[in-house]
Short mmCIF file of C-alpha atoms in Angstrom, two decimals:
data_model
loop_
_atom_site.label_atom_id
_atom_site.label_comp_id
_atom_site.label_asym_id
_atom_site.label_seq_id
_atom_site.Cartn_x
_atom_site.Cartn_y
_atom_site.Cartn_z
CA UNK A 1 -97.98 -43.77 -46.35
CA UNK A 2 -100.12 -46.53 -45.19
CA UNK A 3 -104.02 -46.35 -45.63
CA UNK A 4 -106.49 -43.06 -45.25
CA UNK A 5 -108.25 -44.03 -41.85
CA UNK A 6 -112.22 -43.12 -41.50
CA UNK A 7 -111.44 -39.81 -39.42
CA UNK A 8 -109.11 -38.47 -42.80
CA UNK A 9 -111.51 -39.17 -44.69
CA UNK A 10 -113.21 -37.14 -42.70
CA UNK A 11 -110.77 -34.41 -42.84
CA UNK A 12 -110.52 -34.66 -47.11
CA UNK A 13 -113.50 -33.66 -47.09
CA UNK A 14 -114.24 -30.87 -44.68
CA UNK A 15 -110.23 -29.52 -46.82
CA UNK A 16 -112.35 -29.52 -50.14
CA UNK A 17 -115.94 -28.04 -48.76
CA UNK A 18 -113.54 -25.36 -46.71
CA UNK A 19 -111.85 -24.17 -50.96
CA UNK A 20 -115.05 -21.82 -51.06
CA UNK A 21 -115.24 -21.51 -47.35
CA UNK A 22 -113.18 -19.28 -44.99
CA UNK A 23 -114.34 -20.34 -41.84
CA UNK A 24 -114.61 -23.76 -42.86
CA UNK A 25 -111.48 -23.92 -43.93
CA UNK A 26 -110.57 -23.01 -40.67
CA UNK A 27 -112.28 -25.47 -38.98
CA UNK A 28 -110.41 -28.31 -41.83
CA UNK A 29 -107.36 -26.84 -40.80
CA UNK A 30 -108.16 -27.25 -36.95
CA UNK A 31 -108.87 -30.79 -37.84
CA UNK A 32 -105.78 -31.33 -39.57
CA UNK A 33 -103.90 -30.05 -36.51
CA UNK A 34 -105.53 -32.42 -33.92
CA UNK A 35 -105.01 -35.47 -35.94
CA UNK A 36 -100.94 -34.85 -36.16
CA UNK A 37 -100.55 -33.92 -33.08
CA UNK A 38 -100.30 -30.13 -33.39
CA UNK A 39 -101.73 -26.79 -31.04
CA UNK A 40 -101.32 -24.70 -33.76
CA UNK A 41 -101.48 -23.93 -37.88
CA UNK A 42 -100.52 -22.30 -40.70
CA UNK A 43 -99.69 -21.91 -43.73
CA UNK A 44 -96.22 -19.87 -44.32
CA UNK A 45 -95.52 -17.83 -47.44
CA UNK A 46 -91.78 -17.94 -48.46
CA UNK A 47 -90.86 -15.10 -51.02
CA UNK A 48 -86.88 -15.00 -52.46
CA UNK A 49 -84.75 -13.29 -51.15
CA UNK A 50 -85.95 -14.01 -47.50
CA UNK A 51 -89.66 -12.68 -46.23
CA UNK A 52 -91.62 -14.93 -44.65
CA UNK A 53 -95.41 -14.02 -43.84
CA UNK A 54 -97.86 -16.50 -41.61
CA UNK A 55 -100.57 -16.34 -45.60
CA UNK A 56 -103.19 -17.97 -42.82
CA UNK A 57 -103.78 -19.40 -39.63
CA UNK A 58 -107.08 -20.72 -38.00
CA UNK A 59 -106.00 -20.76 -34.37
CA UNK A 60 -102.44 -19.12 -33.75
CA UNK A 61 -102.47 -15.59 -31.60
CA UNK A 62 -102.14 -12.71 -32.95
CA UNK A 63 -99.27 -11.79 -30.11
CA UNK A 64 -97.55 -14.95 -31.47
CA UNK A 65 -97.96 -13.56 -35.88
CA UNK A 66 -96.62 -10.22 -34.80
CA UNK A 67 -94.13 -11.22 -32.83
CA UNK A 68 -93.07 -13.79 -36.45
CA UNK A 69 -93.01 -11.67 -38.47
CA UNK A 70 -91.17 -8.48 -36.84
CA UNK A 71 -88.40 -9.92 -35.89
CA UNK A 72 -87.74 -13.70 -35.38
CA UNK A 73 -88.89 -14.72 -39.06
CA UNK A 74 -85.03 -13.35 -39.92
CA UNK A 75 -83.84 -16.58 -37.05
CA UNK A 76 -86.12 -19.14 -37.89
CA UNK A 77 -84.20 -22.44 -38.27
CA UNK A 78 -86.35 -23.73 -40.96
CA UNK A 79 -85.61 -21.54 -43.49
CA UNK A 80 -82.87 -23.25 -44.08
CA UNK A 81 -84.46 -26.79 -44.45
CA UNK A 82 -87.52 -26.34 -46.07
CA UNK A 83 -86.74 -24.90 -49.14
CA UNK A 84 -85.17 -28.23 -49.53
CA UNK A 85 -87.67 -30.08 -48.12
CA UNK A 86 -89.66 -32.40 -51.23
CA UNK A 87 -92.30 -32.22 -52.05
CA UNK A 88 -94.10 -35.00 -50.38
CA UNK A 89 -92.02 -35.19 -46.99
CA UNK A 90 -92.21 -32.78 -44.06
CA UNK A 91 -89.11 -30.80 -41.88
CA UNK A 92 -89.55 -31.75 -38.16
CA UNK A 93 -87.13 -29.62 -36.14
CA UNK A 94 -86.24 -33.05 -32.94
CA UNK A 95 -84.87 -34.88 -35.83
CA UNK A 96 -84.54 -32.93 -38.69
CA UNK A 97 -82.46 -29.66 -37.01
CA UNK A 98 -81.34 -31.86 -33.69
CA UNK A 99 -82.47 -30.90 -30.37
CA UNK A 100 -79.63 -29.92 -29.41
CA UNK A 101 -78.90 -26.66 -31.77
CA UNK A 102 -82.81 -26.54 -30.48
CA UNK A 103 -81.09 -25.84 -26.94
CA UNK A 104 -78.85 -23.51 -28.18
CA UNK A 105 -81.30 -21.20 -30.33
CA UNK A 106 -82.10 -17.75 -30.00
CA UNK A 107 -85.51 -19.70 -32.03
CA UNK A 108 -86.36 -21.51 -29.80
CA UNK A 109 -85.44 -20.18 -25.92
CA UNK A 110 -86.41 -16.99 -26.83
CA UNK A 111 -89.50 -17.11 -29.09
CA UNK A 112 -91.11 -20.63 -29.50
CA UNK A 113 -90.67 -21.28 -25.29
CA UNK A 114 -91.60 -18.03 -24.28
CA UNK A 115 -95.51 -18.60 -26.37
CA UNK A 116 -95.44 -23.02 -24.79
CA UNK A 117 -94.45 -23.77 -28.01
CA UNK A 118 -92.20 -26.75 -28.24
CA UNK A 119 -92.21 -28.38 -31.33
CA UNK A 120 -92.10 -27.55 -35.08
CA UNK A 121 -94.03 -30.21 -38.42
CA UNK A 122 -93.97 -28.91 -41.53
CA UNK A 123 -94.12 -29.18 -45.05
CA UNK A 124 -94.05 -27.96 -48.49
CA UNK A 125 -97.94 -27.33 -50.06
CA UNK A 126 -97.44 -25.10 -53.61
CA UNK A 127 -93.87 -23.50 -55.09
CA UNK A 128 -93.95 -21.19 -57.63
CA UNK A 129 -91.63 -18.64 -58.81
CA UNK A 130 -90.99 -15.78 -56.57
CA UNK A 131 -93.11 -17.73 -54.02
CA UNK A 132 -93.71 -21.11 -51.82
CA UNK A 133 -96.16 -21.90 -49.14
CA UNK A 134 -95.49 -24.32 -46.67
CA UNK A 135 -97.58 -25.83 -44.11
CA UNK A 136 -97.08 -25.64 -41.16
CA UNK A 137 -97.67 -27.01 -37.13
CA UNK A 138 -96.84 -26.05 -33.89
CA UNK A 139 -97.09 -28.24 -30.26
CA UNK A 140 -97.04 -27.34 -26.41
CA UNK A 141 -93.69 -26.98 -24.84
CA UNK A 142 -94.64 -29.62 -22.40
CA UNK A 143 -96.69 -32.60 -24.81
CA UNK A 144 -92.57 -33.42 -26.48
CA UNK A 145 -92.09 -33.28 -30.24
CA UNK A 146 -93.49 -34.99 -33.30
CA UNK A 147 -93.07 -38.25 -33.27
CA UNK A 148 -93.20 -40.48 -36.70
CA UNK A 149 -96.62 -41.24 -36.12
CA UNK A 150 -97.55 -37.30 -36.52
CA UNK A 151 -95.51 -37.51 -39.81
CA UNK A 152 -97.36 -40.43 -41.49
CA UNK A 153 -100.68 -39.15 -40.21
CA UNK A 154 -99.43 -36.06 -42.00
CA UNK A 155 -97.86 -37.21 -45.17
CA UNK A 156 -101.20 -38.95 -45.88
CA UNK A 157 -103.05 -35.94 -45.86
CA UNK A 158 -100.62 -33.65 -48.08
CA UNK A 159 -102.22 -34.01 -51.22
CA UNK A 160 -104.75 -33.45 -50.07
CA UNK A 161 -103.49 -30.79 -48.56
CA UNK A 162 -101.77 -29.31 -51.15
CA UNK A 163 -105.12 -29.60 -54.03
CA UNK A 164 -107.15 -27.55 -51.70
CA UNK A 165 -104.23 -24.74 -50.97
CA UNK A 166 -103.84 -24.55 -54.72
CA UNK A 167 -107.38 -24.36 -55.43
CA UNK A 168 -107.48 -21.69 -52.95
CA UNK A 169 -104.63 -19.70 -54.23
CA UNK A 170 -106.48 -19.81 -57.34
CA UNK A 171 -109.64 -19.06 -56.39
CA UNK A 172 -107.74 -15.80 -53.82
CA UNK A 173 -105.97 -15.04 -57.19
CA UNK A 174 -108.90 -15.16 -59.12
CA UNK A 175 -110.72 -12.72 -56.66
CA UNK A 176 -108.22 -10.27 -56.93
CA UNK A 177 -108.39 -10.16 -61.08
CA UNK A 178 -112.21 -9.25 -61.05
CA UNK A 179 -111.50 -6.42 -57.93
CA UNK A 180 -108.57 -4.87 -60.43
CA UNK A 181 -110.98 -5.50 -63.28
CA UNK A 182 -114.01 -4.13 -62.23
CA UNK A 183 -111.73 -0.90 -60.03
CA UNK A 184 -110.80 -0.62 -64.00
CA UNK A 185 -113.95 -0.57 -64.66
CA UNK A 186 -115.39 1.87 -61.81
CA UNK A 187 -112.30 4.35 -63.21
CA UNK A 188 -114.46 5.24 -66.40
CA UNK A 189 -117.53 7.74 -64.98
CA UNK A 190 -120.18 6.73 -67.93
CA UNK A 191 -122.04 3.76 -67.64
CA UNK A 192 -120.27 0.71 -69.13
CA UNK A 193 -121.35 -3.30 -69.31
CA UNK A 194 -120.22 -6.13 -70.61
CA UNK A 195 -123.24 -7.54 -71.85
CA UNK A 196 -123.75 -10.90 -74.30
CA UNK A 197 -126.41 -11.20 -77.99
CA UNK A 198 -129.05 -11.57 -75.25
CA UNK A 199 -128.68 -8.28 -72.84
CA UNK A 200 -127.05 -10.90 -70.30
CA UNK A 201 -124.70 -8.27 -68.21
CA UNK A 202 -121.60 -10.38 -67.31
CA UNK A 203 -120.11 -7.13 -65.75
CA UNK A 204 -120.11 -3.07 -65.68
CA UNK A 205 -118.98 -0.72 -63.47
CA UNK A 206 -121.20 1.25 -60.49
CA UNK A 207 -122.38 3.58 -63.30
CA UNK A 208 -123.18 0.67 -65.95
CA UNK A 209 -125.18 -1.13 -62.94
CA UNK A 210 -127.34 2.36 -62.37
CA UNK A 211 -128.13 2.67 -65.89
CA UNK A 212 -129.50 -0.99 -66.32
CA UNK A 213 -131.34 -0.92 -63.18
CA UNK A 214 -132.72 2.34 -64.77
CA UNK A 215 -134.20 0.64 -68.36
CA UNK A 216 -133.30 -2.40 -68.23
CA UNK A 217 -136.80 -3.48 -68.11
CA UNK A 218 -137.26 -1.20 -71.05
CA UNK A 219 -134.51 -2.64 -73.36
CA UNK A 220 -135.72 -6.28 -72.71
CA UNK A 221 -137.72 -5.35 -75.39
CA UNK A 222 -136.12 -2.15 -76.84
CA UNK A 223 -135.40 -3.57 -81.40
CA UNK A 224 -131.92 -0.94 -80.86
CA UNK A 225 -130.32 -2.57 -78.05
CA UNK A 226 -131.08 -6.04 -79.37
CA UNK A 227 -129.63 -4.92 -82.37
CA UNK A 228 -126.19 -3.69 -81.46
CA UNK A 229 -125.59 -6.83 -79.13
CA UNK A 230 -126.30 -9.01 -82.00
CA UNK A 231 -124.31 -6.95 -84.07
CA UNK A 232 -121.56 -6.55 -81.89
CA UNK A 233 -121.62 -9.85 -80.75
CA UNK A 234 -120.99 -10.85 -84.99
CA UNK A 235 -124.56 -12.90 -84.53
CA UNK A 236 -125.70 -10.83 -87.26
CA UNK A 237 -122.20 -12.02 -89.23
CA UNK A 238 -119.18 -10.01 -88.77
CA UNK A 239 -118.60 -8.53 -84.79
CA UNK A 240 -119.01 -5.00 -85.69
CA UNK A 241 -119.10 -1.66 -83.67
CA UNK A 242 -122.59 -0.89 -83.50
CA UNK A 243 -124.45 2.91 -82.10
CA UNK A 244 -128.21 4.17 -81.38
CA UNK A 245 -129.72 6.90 -78.78
CA UNK A 246 -132.22 5.98 -76.06
CA UNK A 247 -134.21 8.40 -76.23
CA UNK A 248 -134.16 9.29 -72.26
CA UNK A 249 -134.22 12.48 -70.40
CA UNK A 250 -130.30 12.64 -70.99
CA UNK A 251 -130.64 11.70 -74.49
CA UNK A 252 -128.46 8.42 -74.29
CA UNK A 253 -126.32 8.11 -77.22
CA UNK A 254 -125.05 3.96 -76.64
CA UNK A 255 -122.78 2.46 -78.38
CA UNK A 256 -121.99 -1.58 -78.75
CA UNK A 257 -118.08 -2.57 -79.63
CA UNK A 258 -116.85 -6.79 -79.81
CA UNK A 259 -115.45 -7.20 -77.46
CA UNK A 260 -111.99 -9.46 -78.56
CA UNK A 261 -111.84 -13.62 -77.36
CA UNK A 262 -108.75 -13.31 -75.71
CA UNK A 263 -109.76 -10.30 -73.70
CA UNK A 264 -109.17 -10.90 -70.01
CA UNK A 265 -113.45 -9.77 -68.88
CA UNK A 266 -114.30 -12.39 -71.66
CA UNK A 267 -112.10 -15.33 -70.28
CA UNK A 268 -114.58 -16.34 -68.17
CA UNK A 269 -117.60 -16.99 -70.69
CA UNK A 270 -117.74 -18.76 -73.71
CA UNK A 271 -120.11 -16.99 -75.42
CA UNK A 272 -119.25 -13.54 -77.84
CA UNK A 273 -119.22 -10.20 -75.77
CA UNK A 274 -119.60 -7.12 -76.57
CA UNK A 275 -118.28 -3.85 -74.32
CA UNK A 276 -121.47 -1.60 -74.17
CA UNK A 277 -120.47 2.38 -73.45
CA UNK A 278 -123.09 4.75 -72.88
CA UNK A 279 -122.67 8.34 -73.83
CA UNK A 280 -125.40 10.92 -72.29
CA UNK A 281 -125.01 15.03 -73.36
CA UNK A 282 -123.85 16.14 -70.29
CA UNK A 283 -120.98 13.26 -70.53
CA UNK A 284 -117.47 14.21 -69.71
CA UNK A 285 -114.91 13.06 -73.31
CA UNK A 286 -113.55 10.36 -72.16
CA UNK A 287 -109.42 10.23 -72.56
CA UNK A 288 -107.58 8.38 -75.36
CA UNK A 289 -104.48 7.94 -73.03
CA UNK A 290 -106.68 5.99 -70.26
CA UNK A 291 -110.46 4.50 -70.36
CA UNK A 292 -110.10 3.53 -74.73
CA UNK A 293 -106.59 2.00 -74.36
CA UNK A 294 -107.18 0.45 -71.34
CA UNK A 295 -110.86 -0.59 -72.82
CA UNK A 296 -109.48 -2.15 -76.19
CA UNK A 297 -106.19 -3.13 -75.17
CA UNK A 298 -104.12 -1.28 -77.43
CA UNK A 299 -100.65 -0.56 -77.75
CA UNK A 300 -98.30 2.23 -77.69
CA UNK A 301 -97.65 2.38 -80.77
CA UNK A 302 -101.84 1.85 -81.86
CA UNK A 303 -102.70 4.65 -79.16
CA UNK A 304 -99.96 6.76 -81.13
CA UNK A 305 -101.18 5.70 -84.32
CA UNK A 306 -105.06 6.58 -83.92
CA UNK A 307 -103.81 10.22 -81.67
CA UNK A 308 -102.17 10.69 -85.63
CA UNK A 309 -105.12 9.61 -87.41
CA UNK A 310 -107.63 12.00 -85.90
CA UNK A 311 -105.22 14.91 -86.57
CA UNK A 312 -106.20 14.04 -89.62
CA UNK A 313 -102.58 12.73 -91.05
CA UNK A 314 -102.96 10.41 -93.97
CA UNK A 315 -101.27 6.84 -93.18
CA UNK A 316 -97.88 8.27 -94.91
CA UNK A 317 -97.76 11.49 -93.31
CA UNK A 318 -98.42 8.92 -90.07
CA UNK A 319 -95.96 6.70 -91.07
CA UNK A 320 -93.45 9.44 -91.30
CA UNK A 321 -93.99 11.01 -88.29
CA UNK A 322 -93.73 8.45 -86.32
CA UNK A 323 -90.50 7.88 -88.23
CA UNK A 324 -91.57 3.53 -88.68
CA UNK A 325 -92.50 1.76 -92.88
CA UNK A 326 -95.93 2.45 -94.87
CA UNK A 327 -96.43 -1.27 -93.52
CA UNK A 328 -95.93 -1.43 -90.14
CA UNK A 329 -98.49 2.05 -89.42
CA UNK A 330 -101.25 -0.49 -92.06
CA UNK A 331 -99.96 -3.09 -89.55
CA UNK A 332 -101.04 -1.35 -86.82
CA UNK A 333 -103.80 -0.39 -88.35
CA UNK A 334 -105.32 -3.52 -89.62
CA UNK A 335 -105.05 -4.52 -85.82
CA UNK A 336 -107.01 -1.24 -84.62
CA UNK A 337 -109.99 -2.83 -86.95
CA UNK A 338 -109.90 -6.04 -84.77
CA UNK A 339 -109.53 -4.66 -81.65
CA UNK A 340 -112.60 -1.84 -82.41
CA UNK A 341 -115.11 -4.52 -84.29
CA UNK A 342 -114.69 -1.87 -87.18
CA UNK A 343 -113.80 -2.03 -90.68
CA UNK A 344 -112.65 0.91 -92.67
CA UNK A 345 -110.79 4.21 -91.34
CA UNK A 346 -113.38 6.52 -91.70
CA UNK A 347 -115.85 3.54 -89.25
CA UNK A 348 -112.51 3.47 -86.68
CA UNK A 349 -112.79 7.59 -86.24
CA UNK A 350 -115.84 7.60 -86.06
CA UNK A 351 -116.66 5.13 -83.52
CA UNK A 352 -113.62 6.78 -81.17
CA UNK A 353 -115.44 9.79 -81.66
CA UNK A 354 -118.45 9.23 -80.45
CA UNK A 355 -116.66 7.14 -77.67
CA UNK A 356 -114.35 10.54 -77.11
CA UNK A 357 -116.62 12.49 -76.88
CA UNK A 358 -119.77 14.00 -75.55
CA UNK A 359 -123.21 12.56 -77.49
CA UNK A 360 -123.71 16.09 -78.34
CA UNK A 361 -120.89 16.64 -79.96
CA UNK A 362 -120.19 13.27 -81.66
CA UNK A 363 -123.91 14.38 -83.43
CA UNK A 364 -122.93 17.07 -84.86
#
């Protein structure tokens, strides 16, 4: 493929600079496109059994995208070749599909030429189970086919294109997960925060952010706030649940419980985290089937066992009701202890009661 030129080195810098910035990313793609002799560029997503969409483009006109996705994607001859093109190689239509077939192709005659495009070159970027991404370049009709030097220029940039696209896809996936996490938290009406032992909040729902804004200054020097976080994060021995009443107009009851190290909210943090839920006397009950199950990552079997224990059934009675062995419910109970940061059955039920009921009921 030859040595990377000075111009290509500058393009590589633009690609990596654009990983976190869409505008810079589009600027980098335009630079790649111009360097390989293209007019437009697009990142294409192929999903079996044949769905194709324009995942990203800095300059492809919207009418072209609409035409392609509504009809011509199904007639794109590139689908025959692109999946067979090895990573590190290119598909060039004039060479691989052939000029004779291009002249007889509905895709080229009715679509490509109508939009003043005459040639296409693409290369595989990222291949995952169920999804493949390709970088595609289109050339104006009057400029003829892509030449060998255009392909060579693209191949020199392919390793950097692949890495930058992989990182952008990973970033987009992380952003989606963060959005889903936030949506899950916001579904809880009560203030909910995820914090470390020093009180630094890693994540909070909307109600939690409002509560933190109202009481954050007071909490920084509040001994009980520090105590429950230290307890739930394991700074004072084994991590376990703790609670205290914060004397506020709403008479808040603050419960902190350890967040398991493998929890999705804890994955990006090296320090132990605590799940903090604030209940007020006017608070609405939390559903065990919904919020608590999600927050503690309870399995359906663990949820069913906990519901039976809340009905004052013994472990033996719960095992009989669930039609499982006593050893099985003992194992499930041990898992409940680990997930909720409790050590005894009475402590577990008290914690769930405090979380599930308004503080006024829990206090009684």
